[in-house]
Coordinates of C-alpha atoms in Angstrom, one line a residue:
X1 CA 18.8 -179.0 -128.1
X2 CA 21.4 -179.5 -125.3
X3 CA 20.1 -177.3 -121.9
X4 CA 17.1 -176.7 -123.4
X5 CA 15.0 -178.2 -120.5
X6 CA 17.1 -176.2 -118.5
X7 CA 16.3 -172.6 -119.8
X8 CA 12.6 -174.2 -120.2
X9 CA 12.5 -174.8 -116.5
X10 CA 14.5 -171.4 -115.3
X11 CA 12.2 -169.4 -118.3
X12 CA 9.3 -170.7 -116.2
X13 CA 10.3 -170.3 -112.7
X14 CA 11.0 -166.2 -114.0
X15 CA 7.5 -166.1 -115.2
X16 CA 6.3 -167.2 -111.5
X17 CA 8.2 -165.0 -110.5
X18 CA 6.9 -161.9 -111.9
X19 CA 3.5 -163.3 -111.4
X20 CA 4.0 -163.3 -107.7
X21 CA 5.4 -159.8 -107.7
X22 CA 2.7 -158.1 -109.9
X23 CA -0.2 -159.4 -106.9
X24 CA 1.8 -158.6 -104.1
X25 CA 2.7 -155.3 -105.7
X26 CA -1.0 -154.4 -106.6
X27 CA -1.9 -155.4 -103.0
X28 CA 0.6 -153.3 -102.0
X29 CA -0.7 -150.3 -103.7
X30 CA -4.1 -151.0 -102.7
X31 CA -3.3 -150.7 -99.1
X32 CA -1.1 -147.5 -99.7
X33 CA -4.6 -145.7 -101.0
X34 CA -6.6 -146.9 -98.3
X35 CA -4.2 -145.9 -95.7
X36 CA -3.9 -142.4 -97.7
X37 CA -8.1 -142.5 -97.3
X38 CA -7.7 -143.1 -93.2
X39 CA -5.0 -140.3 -93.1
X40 CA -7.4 -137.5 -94.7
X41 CA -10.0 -139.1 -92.2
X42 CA -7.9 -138.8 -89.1
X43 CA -6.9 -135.2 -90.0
X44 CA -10.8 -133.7 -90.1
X45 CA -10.7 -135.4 -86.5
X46 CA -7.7 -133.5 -85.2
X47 CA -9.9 -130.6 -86.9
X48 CA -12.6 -131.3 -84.7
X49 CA -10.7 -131.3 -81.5
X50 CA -8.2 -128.1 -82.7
X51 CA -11.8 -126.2 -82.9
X52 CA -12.9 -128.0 -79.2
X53 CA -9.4 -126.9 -77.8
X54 CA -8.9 -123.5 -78.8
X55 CA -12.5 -122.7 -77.7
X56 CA -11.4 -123.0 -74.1
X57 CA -10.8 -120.2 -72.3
X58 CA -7.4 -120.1 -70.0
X59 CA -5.7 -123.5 -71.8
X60 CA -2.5 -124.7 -69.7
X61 CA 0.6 -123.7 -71.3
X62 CA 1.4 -127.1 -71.8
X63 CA -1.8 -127.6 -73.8
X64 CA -0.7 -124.5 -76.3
X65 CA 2.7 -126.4 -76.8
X66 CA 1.0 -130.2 -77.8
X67 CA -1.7 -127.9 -79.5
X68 CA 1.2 -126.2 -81.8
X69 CA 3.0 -129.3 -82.5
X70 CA -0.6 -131.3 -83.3
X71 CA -1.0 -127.8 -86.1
X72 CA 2.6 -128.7 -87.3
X73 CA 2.5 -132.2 -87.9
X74 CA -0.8 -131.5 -89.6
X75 CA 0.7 -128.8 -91.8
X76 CA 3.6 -131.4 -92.3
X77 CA 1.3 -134.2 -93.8
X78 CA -0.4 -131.4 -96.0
X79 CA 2.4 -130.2 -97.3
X80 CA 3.6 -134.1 -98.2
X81 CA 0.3 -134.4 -99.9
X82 CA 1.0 -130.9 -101.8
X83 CA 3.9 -131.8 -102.8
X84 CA 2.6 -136.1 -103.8
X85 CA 0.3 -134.0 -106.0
X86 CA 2.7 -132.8 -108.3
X87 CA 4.9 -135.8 -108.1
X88 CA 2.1 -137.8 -109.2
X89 CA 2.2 -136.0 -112.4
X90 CA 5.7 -136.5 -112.7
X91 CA 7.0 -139.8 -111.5
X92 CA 6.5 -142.7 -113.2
X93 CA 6.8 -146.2 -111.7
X94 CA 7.4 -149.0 -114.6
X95 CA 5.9 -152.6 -113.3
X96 CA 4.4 -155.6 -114.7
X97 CA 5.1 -154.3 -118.9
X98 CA 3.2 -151.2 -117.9
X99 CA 3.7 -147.6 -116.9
X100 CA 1.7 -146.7 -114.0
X101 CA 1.6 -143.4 -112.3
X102 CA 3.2 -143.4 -108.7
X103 CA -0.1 -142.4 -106.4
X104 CA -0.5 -140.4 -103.7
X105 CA -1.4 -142.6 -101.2
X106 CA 1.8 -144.6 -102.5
X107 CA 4.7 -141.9 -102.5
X108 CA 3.2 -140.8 -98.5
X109 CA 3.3 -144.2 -97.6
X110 CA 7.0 -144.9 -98.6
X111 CA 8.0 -141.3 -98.2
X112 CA 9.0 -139.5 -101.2
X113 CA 12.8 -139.7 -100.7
X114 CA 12.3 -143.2 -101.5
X115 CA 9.4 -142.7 -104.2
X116 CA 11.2 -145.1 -107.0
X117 CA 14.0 -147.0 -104.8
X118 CA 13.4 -150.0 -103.4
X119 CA 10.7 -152.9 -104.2
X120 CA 8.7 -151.5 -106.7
X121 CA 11.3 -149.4 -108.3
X122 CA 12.8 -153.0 -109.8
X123 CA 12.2 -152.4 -113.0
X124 CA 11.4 -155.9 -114.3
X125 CA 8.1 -155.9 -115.8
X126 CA 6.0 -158.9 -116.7
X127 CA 6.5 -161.2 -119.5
X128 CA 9.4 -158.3 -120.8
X129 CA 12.2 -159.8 -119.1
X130 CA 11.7 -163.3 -120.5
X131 CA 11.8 -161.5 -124.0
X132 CA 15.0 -159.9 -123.5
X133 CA 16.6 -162.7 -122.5
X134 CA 16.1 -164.3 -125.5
X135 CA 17.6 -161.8 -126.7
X136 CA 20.8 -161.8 -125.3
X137 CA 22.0 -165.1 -126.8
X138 CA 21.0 -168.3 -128.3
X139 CA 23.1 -170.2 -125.3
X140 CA 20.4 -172.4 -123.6
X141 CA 23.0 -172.2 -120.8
X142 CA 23.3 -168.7 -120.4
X143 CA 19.5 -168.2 -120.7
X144 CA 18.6 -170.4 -118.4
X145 CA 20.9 -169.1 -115.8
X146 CA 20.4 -165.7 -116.7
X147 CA 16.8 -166.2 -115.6
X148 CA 17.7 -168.1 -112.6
X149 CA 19.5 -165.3 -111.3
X150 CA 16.7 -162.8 -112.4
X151 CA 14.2 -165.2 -111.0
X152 CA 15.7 -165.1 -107.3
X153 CA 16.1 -161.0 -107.5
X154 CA 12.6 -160.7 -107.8
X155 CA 11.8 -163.6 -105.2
X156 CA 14.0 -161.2 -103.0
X157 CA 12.3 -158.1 -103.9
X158 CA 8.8 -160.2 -103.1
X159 CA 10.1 -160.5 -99.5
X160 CA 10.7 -157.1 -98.9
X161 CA 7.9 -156.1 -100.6
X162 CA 5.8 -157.9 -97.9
X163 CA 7.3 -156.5 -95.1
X164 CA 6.4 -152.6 -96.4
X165 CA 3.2 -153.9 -97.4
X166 CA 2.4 -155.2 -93.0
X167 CA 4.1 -152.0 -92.3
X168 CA 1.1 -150.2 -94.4
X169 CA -1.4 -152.6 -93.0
X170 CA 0.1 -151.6 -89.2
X171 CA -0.3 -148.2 -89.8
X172 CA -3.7 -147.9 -91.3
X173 CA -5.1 -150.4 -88.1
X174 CA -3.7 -148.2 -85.5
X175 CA -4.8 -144.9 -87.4
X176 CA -8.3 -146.1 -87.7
X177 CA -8.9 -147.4 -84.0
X178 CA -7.4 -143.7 -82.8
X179 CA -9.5 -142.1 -85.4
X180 CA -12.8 -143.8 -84.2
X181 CA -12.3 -143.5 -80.3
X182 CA -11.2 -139.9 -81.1
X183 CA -14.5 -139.3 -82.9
X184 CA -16.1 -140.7 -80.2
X185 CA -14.4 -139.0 -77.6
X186 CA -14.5 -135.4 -78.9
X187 CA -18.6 -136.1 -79.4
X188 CA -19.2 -136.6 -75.4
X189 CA -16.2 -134.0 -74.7
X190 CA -17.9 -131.2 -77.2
X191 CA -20.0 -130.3 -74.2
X192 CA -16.9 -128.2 -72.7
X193 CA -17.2 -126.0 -76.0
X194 CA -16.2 -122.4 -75.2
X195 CA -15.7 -123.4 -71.4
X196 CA -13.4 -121.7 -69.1
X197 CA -10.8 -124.6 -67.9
X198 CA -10.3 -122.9 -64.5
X199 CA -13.8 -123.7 -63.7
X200 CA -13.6 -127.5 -64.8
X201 CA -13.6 -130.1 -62.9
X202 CA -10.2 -132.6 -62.6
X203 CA -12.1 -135.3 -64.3
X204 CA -12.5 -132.8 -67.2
X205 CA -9.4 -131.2 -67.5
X206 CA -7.6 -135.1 -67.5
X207 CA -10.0 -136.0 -70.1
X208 CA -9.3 -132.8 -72.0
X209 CA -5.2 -133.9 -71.3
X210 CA -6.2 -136.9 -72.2
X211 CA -7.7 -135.2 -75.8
X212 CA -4.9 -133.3 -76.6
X213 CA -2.1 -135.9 -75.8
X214 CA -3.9 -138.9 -78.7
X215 CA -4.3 -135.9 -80.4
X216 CA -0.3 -135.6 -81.1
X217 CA -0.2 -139.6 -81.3
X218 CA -2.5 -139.3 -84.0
X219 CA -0.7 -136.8 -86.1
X220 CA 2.6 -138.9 -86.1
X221 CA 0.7 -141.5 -87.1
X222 CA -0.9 -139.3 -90.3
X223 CA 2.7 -138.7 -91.4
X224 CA 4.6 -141.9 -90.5
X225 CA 6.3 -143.9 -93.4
X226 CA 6.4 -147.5 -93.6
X227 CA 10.7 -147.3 -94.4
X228 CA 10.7 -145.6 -90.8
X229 CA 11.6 -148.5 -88.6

């Protein structure tokens, strides 16, 4: 049949297509969960040192300011995951022929403004498109160019997808070096607990600065997105 090696070939290079995108969607998901898993982490840290701070006695004023933005950025993140919850009930992502429920770790990742736009809210779902193409017409000609041009959306999509997917991996590398030196850190500096900072040495007051300020860095970094750049 005339083009039929044509819509054979572009048929095929469709299927690859989709192939590609289901594992580097699925890795992408994985890594949204286990940042999600870093970010609950790093906020019983910023517990930890919220408890160290406000047991000393005459704080700078400058420490009740970072100390009040660390307790908002905190609240922000909880309320992101508060409000993930429900959409997790609610929103529904379709990929690969499937229906899979948007997670968590996913929608706080991407930020949920974004939730189903972009990558992975493409629609195109594995071995579904091919069908439909069929479909449309008996034309080996437009078949095969049909799925040529669907072929190179999702190669597209693929592209982008990877970029979020190093923007996740960034993320959850910087939260979990800060997370573990903080750990570390607020262990040796827990022997200030319920000290009076006027009677502290300099080296402990700049190591107590020096707490509060990763602090803060450590909090954006709960609630940063990976569209943010």
């Amino acid at each position: 049949m005339f083009y039929n090696d044509f819509k054979n070939k572009a048929l095929n290079e469709h299927k690859k297509a989709e192939d590609a995108y289901e594992r580097i969607f699925k890795s992408f998901i994985r890594h949204c969960k286990a940042l999600y898993k870093w970010r609950v982490k790093a906020c019983s840290t910023i517990d930890l040192i919220l408890i160290l701070i406000n047991s000393i006695a005459n704080k700078p004023k400058d420490f009740e300011i970072e100390i009040a933005d660390v307790r908002l950025e905190k609240k922000t993140f909880h309320e992101t995951e508060e409000y993930s919850n429900k959409a997790e009930n609610s929103l529904k992502l379709t990929a690969f022929g499937t229906t899979a429920g948007v997670s968590v770790g996913t929608v706080i990742a991407i930020g949920t403004k974004s939730a189903l736009s972009g990558p992975i809210g493409i629609g195109i779902g594995a071995g579904t498109a091919a069908v439909s193409l069929l479909k449309l017409s008996y034309d080996n000609k437009k078949i095969g160019n049909k799925a040529m041009q669907e072929a190179i959306i999702i190669r597209e999509s693929i592209q982008e997808l990877k970029v979020f997917n190093e923007r996740v991996i960034s993320i959850r590398r910087k939260i979990i070096l800060l997370n573990l030196k903080l750990r570390v850190y607020c262990i040796f500096m827990n022997r200030l607990k319920d000290a009076n900072y006027k009677e502290l040495s300099e080296k402990d007051r700049l190591r107590l600065g020096t707490l509060v300020n990763n602090a803060l860095i450590l909090t954006h970094l709960i609630n940063e997105k990976v569209d943010s750049e």
